[in-house]
XYZ file of C-alpha atoms in Angstrom:
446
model
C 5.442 -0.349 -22.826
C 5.789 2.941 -21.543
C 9.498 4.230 -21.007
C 9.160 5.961 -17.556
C 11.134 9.351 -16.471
C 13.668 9.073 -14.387
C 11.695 11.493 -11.708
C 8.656 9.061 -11.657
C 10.737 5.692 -11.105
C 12.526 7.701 -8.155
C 9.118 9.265 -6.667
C 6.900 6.225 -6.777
C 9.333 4.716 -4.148
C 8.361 7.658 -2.068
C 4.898 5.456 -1.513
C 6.494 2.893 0.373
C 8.981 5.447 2.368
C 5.883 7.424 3.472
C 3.754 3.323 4.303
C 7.277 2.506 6.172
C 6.659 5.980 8.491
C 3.277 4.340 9.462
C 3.599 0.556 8.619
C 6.451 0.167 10.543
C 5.515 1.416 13.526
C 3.263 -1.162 14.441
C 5.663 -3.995 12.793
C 8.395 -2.981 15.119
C 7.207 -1.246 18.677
C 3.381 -2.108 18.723
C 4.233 -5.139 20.419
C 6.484 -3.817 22.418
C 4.124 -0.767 23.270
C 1.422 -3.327 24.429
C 3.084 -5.729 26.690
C 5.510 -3.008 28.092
C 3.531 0.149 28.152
C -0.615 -0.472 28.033
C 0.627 -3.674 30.131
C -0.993 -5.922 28.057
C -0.130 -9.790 28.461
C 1.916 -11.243 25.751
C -0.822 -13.876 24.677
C -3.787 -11.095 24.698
C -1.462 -8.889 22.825
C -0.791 -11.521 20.185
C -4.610 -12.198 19.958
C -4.811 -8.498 19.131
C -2.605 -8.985 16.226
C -4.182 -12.557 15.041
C -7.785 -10.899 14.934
C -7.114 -7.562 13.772
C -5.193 -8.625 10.725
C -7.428 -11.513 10.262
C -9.903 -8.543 9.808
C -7.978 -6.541 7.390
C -7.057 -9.509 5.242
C -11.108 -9.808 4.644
C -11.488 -6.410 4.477
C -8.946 -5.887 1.751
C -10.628 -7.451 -1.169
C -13.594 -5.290 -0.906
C -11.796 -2.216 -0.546
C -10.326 -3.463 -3.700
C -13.288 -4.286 -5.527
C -14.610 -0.574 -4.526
C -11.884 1.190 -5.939
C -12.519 -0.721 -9.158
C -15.375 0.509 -9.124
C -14.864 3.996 -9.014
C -17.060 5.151 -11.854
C -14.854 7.254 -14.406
C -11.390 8.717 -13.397
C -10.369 12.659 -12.413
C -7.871 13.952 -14.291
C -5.636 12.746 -11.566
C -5.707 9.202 -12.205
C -8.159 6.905 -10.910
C -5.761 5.386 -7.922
C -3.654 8.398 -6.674
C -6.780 10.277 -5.285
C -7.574 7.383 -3.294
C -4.107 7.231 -2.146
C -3.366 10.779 -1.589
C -6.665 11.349 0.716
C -6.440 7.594 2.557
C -3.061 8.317 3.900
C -4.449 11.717 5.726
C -6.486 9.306 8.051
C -4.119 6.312 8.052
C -1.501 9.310 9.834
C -3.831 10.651 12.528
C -5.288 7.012 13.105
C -1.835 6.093 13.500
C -1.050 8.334 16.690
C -4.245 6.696 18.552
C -3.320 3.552 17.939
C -0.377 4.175 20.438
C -2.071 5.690 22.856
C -2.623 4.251 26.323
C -5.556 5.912 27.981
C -6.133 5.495 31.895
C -8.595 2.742 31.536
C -8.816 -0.619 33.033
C -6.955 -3.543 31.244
C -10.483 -4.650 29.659
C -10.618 -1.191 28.376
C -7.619 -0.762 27.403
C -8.244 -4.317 25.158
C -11.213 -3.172 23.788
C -9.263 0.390 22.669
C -6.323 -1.708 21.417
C -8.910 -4.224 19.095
C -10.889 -0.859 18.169
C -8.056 1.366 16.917
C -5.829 -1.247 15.514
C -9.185 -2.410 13.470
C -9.734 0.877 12.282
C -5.693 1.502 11.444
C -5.873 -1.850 9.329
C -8.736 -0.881 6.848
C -7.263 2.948 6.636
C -3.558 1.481 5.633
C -5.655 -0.344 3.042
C -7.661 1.943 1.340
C -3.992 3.492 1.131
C -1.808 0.538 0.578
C -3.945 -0.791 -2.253
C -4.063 1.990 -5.020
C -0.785 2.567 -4.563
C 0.558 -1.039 -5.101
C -2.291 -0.573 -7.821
C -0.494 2.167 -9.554
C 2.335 0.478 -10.562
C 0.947 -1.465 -12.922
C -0.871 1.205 -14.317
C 2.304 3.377 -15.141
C 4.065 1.057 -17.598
C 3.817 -2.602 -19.349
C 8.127 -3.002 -19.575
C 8.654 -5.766 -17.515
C 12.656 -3.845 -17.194
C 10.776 -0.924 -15.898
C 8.490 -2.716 -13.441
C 11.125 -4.340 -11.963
C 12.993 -0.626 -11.680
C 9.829 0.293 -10.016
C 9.752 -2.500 -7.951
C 13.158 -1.733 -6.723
C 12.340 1.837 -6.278
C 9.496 0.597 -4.121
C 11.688 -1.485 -1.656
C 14.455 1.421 -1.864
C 11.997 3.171 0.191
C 10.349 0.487 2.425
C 13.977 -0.342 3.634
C 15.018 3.635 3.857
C 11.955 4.021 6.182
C 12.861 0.595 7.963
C 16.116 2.585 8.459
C 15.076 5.787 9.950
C 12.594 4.051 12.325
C 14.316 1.368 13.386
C 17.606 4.653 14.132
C 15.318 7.211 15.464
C 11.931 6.406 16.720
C 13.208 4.738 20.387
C 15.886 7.628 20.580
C 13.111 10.382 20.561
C 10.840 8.009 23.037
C 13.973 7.665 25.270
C 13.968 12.070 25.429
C 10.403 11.637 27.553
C 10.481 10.497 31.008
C 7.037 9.284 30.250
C 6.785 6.901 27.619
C 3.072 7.214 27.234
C 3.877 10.445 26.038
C 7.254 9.757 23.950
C 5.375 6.859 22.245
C 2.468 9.123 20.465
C 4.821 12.299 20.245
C 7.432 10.173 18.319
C 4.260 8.235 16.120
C 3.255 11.591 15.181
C 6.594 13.003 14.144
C 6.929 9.601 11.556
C 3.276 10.363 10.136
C 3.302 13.518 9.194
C 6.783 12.530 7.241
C 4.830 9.881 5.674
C 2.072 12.175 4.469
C 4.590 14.356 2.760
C 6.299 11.332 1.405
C 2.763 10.403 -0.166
C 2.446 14.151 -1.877
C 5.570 13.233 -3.230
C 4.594 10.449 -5.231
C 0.793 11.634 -5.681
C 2.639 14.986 -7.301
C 4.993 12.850 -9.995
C 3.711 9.432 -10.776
C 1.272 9.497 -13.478
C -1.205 6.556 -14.667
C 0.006 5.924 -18.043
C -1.519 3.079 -18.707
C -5.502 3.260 -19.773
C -8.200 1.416 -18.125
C -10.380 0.023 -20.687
C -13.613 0.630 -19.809
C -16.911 -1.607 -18.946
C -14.475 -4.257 -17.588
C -14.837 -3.979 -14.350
C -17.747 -6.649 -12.155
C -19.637 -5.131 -9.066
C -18.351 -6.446 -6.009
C -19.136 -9.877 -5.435
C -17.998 -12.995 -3.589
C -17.731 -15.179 -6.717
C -15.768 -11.904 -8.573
C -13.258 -12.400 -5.502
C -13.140 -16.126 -5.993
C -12.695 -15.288 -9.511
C -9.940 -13.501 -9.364
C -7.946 -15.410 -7.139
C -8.871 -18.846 -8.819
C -8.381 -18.293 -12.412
C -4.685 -16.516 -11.419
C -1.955 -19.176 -10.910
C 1.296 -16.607 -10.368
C -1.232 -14.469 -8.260
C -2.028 -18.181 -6.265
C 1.563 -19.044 -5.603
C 2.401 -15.538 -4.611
C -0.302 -15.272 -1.722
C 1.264 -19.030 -0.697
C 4.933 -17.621 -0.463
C 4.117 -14.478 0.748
C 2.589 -15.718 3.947
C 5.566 -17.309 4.823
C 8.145 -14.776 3.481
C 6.727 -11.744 5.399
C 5.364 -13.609 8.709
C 9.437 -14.319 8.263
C 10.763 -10.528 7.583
C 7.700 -9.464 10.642
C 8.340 -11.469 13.284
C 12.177 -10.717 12.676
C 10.883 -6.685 13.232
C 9.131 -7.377 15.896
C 11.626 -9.356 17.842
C 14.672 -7.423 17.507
C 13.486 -4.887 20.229
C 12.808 -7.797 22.649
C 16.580 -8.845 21.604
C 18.114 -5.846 21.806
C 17.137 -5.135 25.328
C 16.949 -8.809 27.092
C 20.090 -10.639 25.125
C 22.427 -7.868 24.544
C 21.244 -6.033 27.495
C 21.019 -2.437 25.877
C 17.575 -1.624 24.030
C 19.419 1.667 22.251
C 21.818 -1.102 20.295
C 18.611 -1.388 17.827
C 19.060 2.017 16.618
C 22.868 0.829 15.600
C 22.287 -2.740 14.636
C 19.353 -1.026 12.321
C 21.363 1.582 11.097
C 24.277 -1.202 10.071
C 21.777 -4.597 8.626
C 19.113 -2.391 7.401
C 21.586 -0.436 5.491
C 22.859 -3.495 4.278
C 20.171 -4.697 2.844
C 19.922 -1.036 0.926
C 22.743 -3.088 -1.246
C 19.801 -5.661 -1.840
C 17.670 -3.342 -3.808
C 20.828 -1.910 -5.828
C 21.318 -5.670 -6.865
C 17.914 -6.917 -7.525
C 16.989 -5.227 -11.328
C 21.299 -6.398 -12.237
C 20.325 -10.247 -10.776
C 16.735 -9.598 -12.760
C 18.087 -8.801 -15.751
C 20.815 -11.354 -15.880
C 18.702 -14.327 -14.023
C 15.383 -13.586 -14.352
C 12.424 -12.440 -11.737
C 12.268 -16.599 -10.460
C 15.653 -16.997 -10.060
C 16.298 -13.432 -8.355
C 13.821 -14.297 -5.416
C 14.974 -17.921 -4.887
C 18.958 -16.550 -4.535
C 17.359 -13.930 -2.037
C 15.981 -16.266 -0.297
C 18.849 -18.947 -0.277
C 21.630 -15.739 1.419
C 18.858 -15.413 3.931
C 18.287 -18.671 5.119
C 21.701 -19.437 5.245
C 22.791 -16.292 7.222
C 19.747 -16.980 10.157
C 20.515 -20.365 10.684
C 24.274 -20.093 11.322
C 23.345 -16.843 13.461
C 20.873 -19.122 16.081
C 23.796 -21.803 15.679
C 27.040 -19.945 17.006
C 27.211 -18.625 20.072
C 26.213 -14.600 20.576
C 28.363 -11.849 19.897
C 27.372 -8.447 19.108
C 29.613 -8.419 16.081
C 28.978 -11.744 14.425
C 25.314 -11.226 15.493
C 25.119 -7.810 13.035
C 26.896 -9.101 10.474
C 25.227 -12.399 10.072
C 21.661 -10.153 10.454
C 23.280 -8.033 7.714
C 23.889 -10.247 5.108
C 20.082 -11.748 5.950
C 18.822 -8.570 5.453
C 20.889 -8.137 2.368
C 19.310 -11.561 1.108
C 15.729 -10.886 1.999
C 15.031 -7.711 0.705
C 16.077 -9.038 -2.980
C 12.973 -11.119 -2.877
C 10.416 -8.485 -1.235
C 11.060 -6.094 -3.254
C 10.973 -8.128 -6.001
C 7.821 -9.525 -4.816
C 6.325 -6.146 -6.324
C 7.058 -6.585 -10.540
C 5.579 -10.115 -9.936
C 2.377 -8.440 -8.700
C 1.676 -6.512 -11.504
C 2.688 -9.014 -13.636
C -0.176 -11.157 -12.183
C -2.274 -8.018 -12.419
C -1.911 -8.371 -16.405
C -1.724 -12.005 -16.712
C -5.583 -12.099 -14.279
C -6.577 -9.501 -17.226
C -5.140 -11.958 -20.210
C -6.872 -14.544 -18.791
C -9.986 -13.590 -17.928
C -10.511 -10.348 -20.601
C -11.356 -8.292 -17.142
C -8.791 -5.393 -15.780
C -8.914 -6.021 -11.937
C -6.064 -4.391 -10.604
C -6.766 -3.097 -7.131
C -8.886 -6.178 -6.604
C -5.832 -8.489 -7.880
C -3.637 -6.529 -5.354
C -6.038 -6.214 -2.883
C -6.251 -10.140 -2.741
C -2.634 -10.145 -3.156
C -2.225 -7.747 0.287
C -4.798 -9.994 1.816
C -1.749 -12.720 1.908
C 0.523 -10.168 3.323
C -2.066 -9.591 6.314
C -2.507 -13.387 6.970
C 1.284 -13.215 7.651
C 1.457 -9.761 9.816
C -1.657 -11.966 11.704
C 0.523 -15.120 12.195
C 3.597 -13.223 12.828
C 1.811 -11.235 15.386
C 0.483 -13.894 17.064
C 3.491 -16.123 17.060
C 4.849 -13.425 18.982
C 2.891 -13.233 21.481
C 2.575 -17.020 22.189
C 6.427 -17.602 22.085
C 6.420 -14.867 24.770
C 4.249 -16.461 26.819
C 5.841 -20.291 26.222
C 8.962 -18.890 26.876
C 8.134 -17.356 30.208
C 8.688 -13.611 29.130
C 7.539 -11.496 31.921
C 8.122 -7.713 31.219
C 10.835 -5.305 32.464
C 12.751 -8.220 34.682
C 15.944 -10.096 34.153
C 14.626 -12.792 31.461
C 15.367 -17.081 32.327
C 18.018 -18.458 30.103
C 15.156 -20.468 28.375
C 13.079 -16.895 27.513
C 16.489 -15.702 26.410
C 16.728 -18.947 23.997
C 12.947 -18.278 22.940
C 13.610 -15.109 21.980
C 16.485 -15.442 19.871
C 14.679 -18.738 18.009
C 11.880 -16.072 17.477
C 14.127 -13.425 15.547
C 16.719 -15.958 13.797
C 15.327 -19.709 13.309
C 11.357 -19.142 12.712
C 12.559 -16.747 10.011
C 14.979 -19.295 8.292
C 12.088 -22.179 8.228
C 9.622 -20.172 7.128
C 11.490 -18.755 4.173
C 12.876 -22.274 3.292
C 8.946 -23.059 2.519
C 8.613 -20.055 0.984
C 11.367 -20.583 -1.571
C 10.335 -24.316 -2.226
C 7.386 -22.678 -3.508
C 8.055 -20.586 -5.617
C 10.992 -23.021 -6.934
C 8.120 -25.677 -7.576
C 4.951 -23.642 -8.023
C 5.758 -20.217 -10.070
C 5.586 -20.619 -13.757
C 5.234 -17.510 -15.649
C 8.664 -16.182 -17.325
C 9.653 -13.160 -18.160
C 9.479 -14.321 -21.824
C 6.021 -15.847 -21.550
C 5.030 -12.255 -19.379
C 6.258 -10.418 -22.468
C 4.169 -12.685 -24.781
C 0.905 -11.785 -22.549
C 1.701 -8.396 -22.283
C 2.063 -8.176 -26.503
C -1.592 -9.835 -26.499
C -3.021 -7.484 -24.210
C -1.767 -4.118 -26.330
C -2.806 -5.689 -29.086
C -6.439 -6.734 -27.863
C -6.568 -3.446 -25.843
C -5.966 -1.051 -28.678
């Protein structure tokens, strides 16, 4: 029940600012940077993101179970190495995956499949001890949740400063195939030093008990996942909450340029609803505390839904448009960010239940949920593109116009209805029955 400093609550959110600096730039302009740049079609691109992620998602819980593995610790944790060194590659990967080399559109397929492949399993072998080390720094479910917050204080800082400043330094090159990798770079070598940052003050408090760990195996996987019911309903709501909160990234671009007719209005409407939703993480651990962790995400959830579908409903205007987006953003990020204490309370509740501590695998098969719904959010892209008869760089039909803005406002609002009847009907462990567990486990642990 470790009381954390001040210092280390405020630096482990530097994790997700420096994954923001690289996640985000595929989440919001890889897309974009296919269809419109490499001049791959909409469909193909789509495919890119179905298959790749499809990939990672398998890949994730045997990066996981290796990093369980790891025989012994250094003295600087058994996670944060992993982290620290991971995140070198995930930056320079990062650049080549928006690159556009003179080859035919085969070619440039194949790069795109190849690169993106490689960027997946790099952002996990970095992703996954650092969700990991959360639950290694303290047992306080107050604390988690502070973490937690922390952690989506960042996310939606770096959602910020790419969504304000990535297509304003693209915009300074007449060549985009340049401004695209120039600009990547810039944002990775940010999120390296944001990575130091935690690697330097977050410290794994909590010990791993030793000889408790299985070899990698198909049935330890199955295991894990099975025996888990919060860590069950969280993959379930996940996939729909975050193919939600992607395709809304990934759209907004598109929107900006086609609907409102400026593609330099997403650095503003960023700056303004991702802002906003800066407000969600300040309110999350005061909702938490007075509502509880099940109740928190569900009123998240409820602002959002509400605020997307009366946004598709009325008729545009730029200023009803960002303030509706706003408050969504406002809504959803309660519920993502809180998304993260519910993880490692599953971590410890997999370890109650089965006398095994599996925490990167837990959140490996945890991130394997989030990848399903980068895949389908991807994908969905691209096909509503297509159906919608989105054709690059040209005045877009009234009905691609309509597609587009059901991509960015209503598929979010349906998908995160599901997602909160989930959790509503599915998610059963309290904060009071967590504490119990948690009790159990010092005790049995000491």
């Amino acid at each position: 029940m470790k009381k954390l400093t001040f210092r280390e609550k405020i630096t482990y959110g530097f994790g997700d600012l420096g994954n923001g600096f690289m996640f985000d730039m595929g989440q919001l302009y890889l897309l974009k940077f296919y269809t419109d740049v490499a001049g791959i079609p909409p469909v193909v691109a789509g495919g890119i993101f179905l298959f790749t992620k499809f990939f990672d998602a398998i890949a994730d819980p045997i990066v996981g179970t290796l990093i369980d593995a790891r025989k012994g610790t250094t003295a600087s944790g058994k996670y944060r190495p992993v982290m620290m060194i991971s995140c070198i590659f995930l930056a320079i990967i990062s650049v080549f995956v928006f690159l556009a080399p003179n080859f035919s559109l085969r070619g440039k397929i194949i790069y795109a499949y190849a690169t993106y492949m490689i960027w997946g399993v790099a952002y996990s072998c970095t992703n996954i001890p650092y969700g990991t080390l959360a639950s290694t720094m303290t047992q306080d479910p107050q604390e988690r949740t502070t973490l937690a917050a922390s952690r989506q204080l960042g996310s939606t800082l770096a959602l910020l400063i790419s969504g304000v400043f990535v297509i304003p330094m693209i915009s300074k090159f007449p060549n985009q195939n340049i401004g695209y990798p120039v600009a990547i770079a810039v944002m990775a070598f940010l999120g390296v030093g944001a990575f130091y940052t935690t690697f330097k003050n977050c410290k794994e408090h909590v010990p791993v008990v030793k000889g408790k760990v299985e070899k990698m195996s198909l049935k330890g996987i199955s295991k894990t996942i099975f025996t888990n019911k919060p860590l069950l309903v969280l993959i379930l709501m996940t996939i729909f909450s975050i193919s939600a909160f992607n395709l809304r990234s990934a759209m907004l671009i598109y929107f900006c340029q086609y609907n409102l007719g400026n593609t330099i209005l997403m650095a503003y409407i960023s700056f303004i609803s991702v802002g906003c939703s800066l407000l969600g993480v300040v309110a999350m651990p005061i909702l938490s505390k007075r509502f509880g962790k099940k109740n928190t995400v569900i009123i998240g959830f409820a602002i959002s839904i509400i605020a997307d579908l009366i946004n598709f409903i009325i008729p545009l205007h730029l200023v009803s448009f960002v303030i509706l987006q706003s408050v969504a953003y406002f809504g959803l990020s309660i519920p993502n960010g809180m998304t993260w204490a519910l993880v490692s309370d599953a971590i410890d509740y997999g370890e109650w239940k089965t006398g095994e501590k599996r925490g990167a695998i837990t959140y490996s098969v945890f991130n394997f949920s989030r990848k399903i719904a980068q895949s389908i959010a991807g994908f969905a892209c691209g096909i509503g593109l297509s159906l919608t008869g989105y054709i690059p760089k040209i005045k877009q039909t009234s009905g691609a116009l309509l597609g587009i803005k059901g991509l960015l406002l209503l598929y979010p609002a349906v998908a995160l209805c599901v997602a909160m009847i989930v959790i509503i009907a599915l998610y059963n462990l309290s904060d009071k029955r967590y504490l119990e567990i948690a009790q159990d486990l010092r005790e049995r642990n000491a």
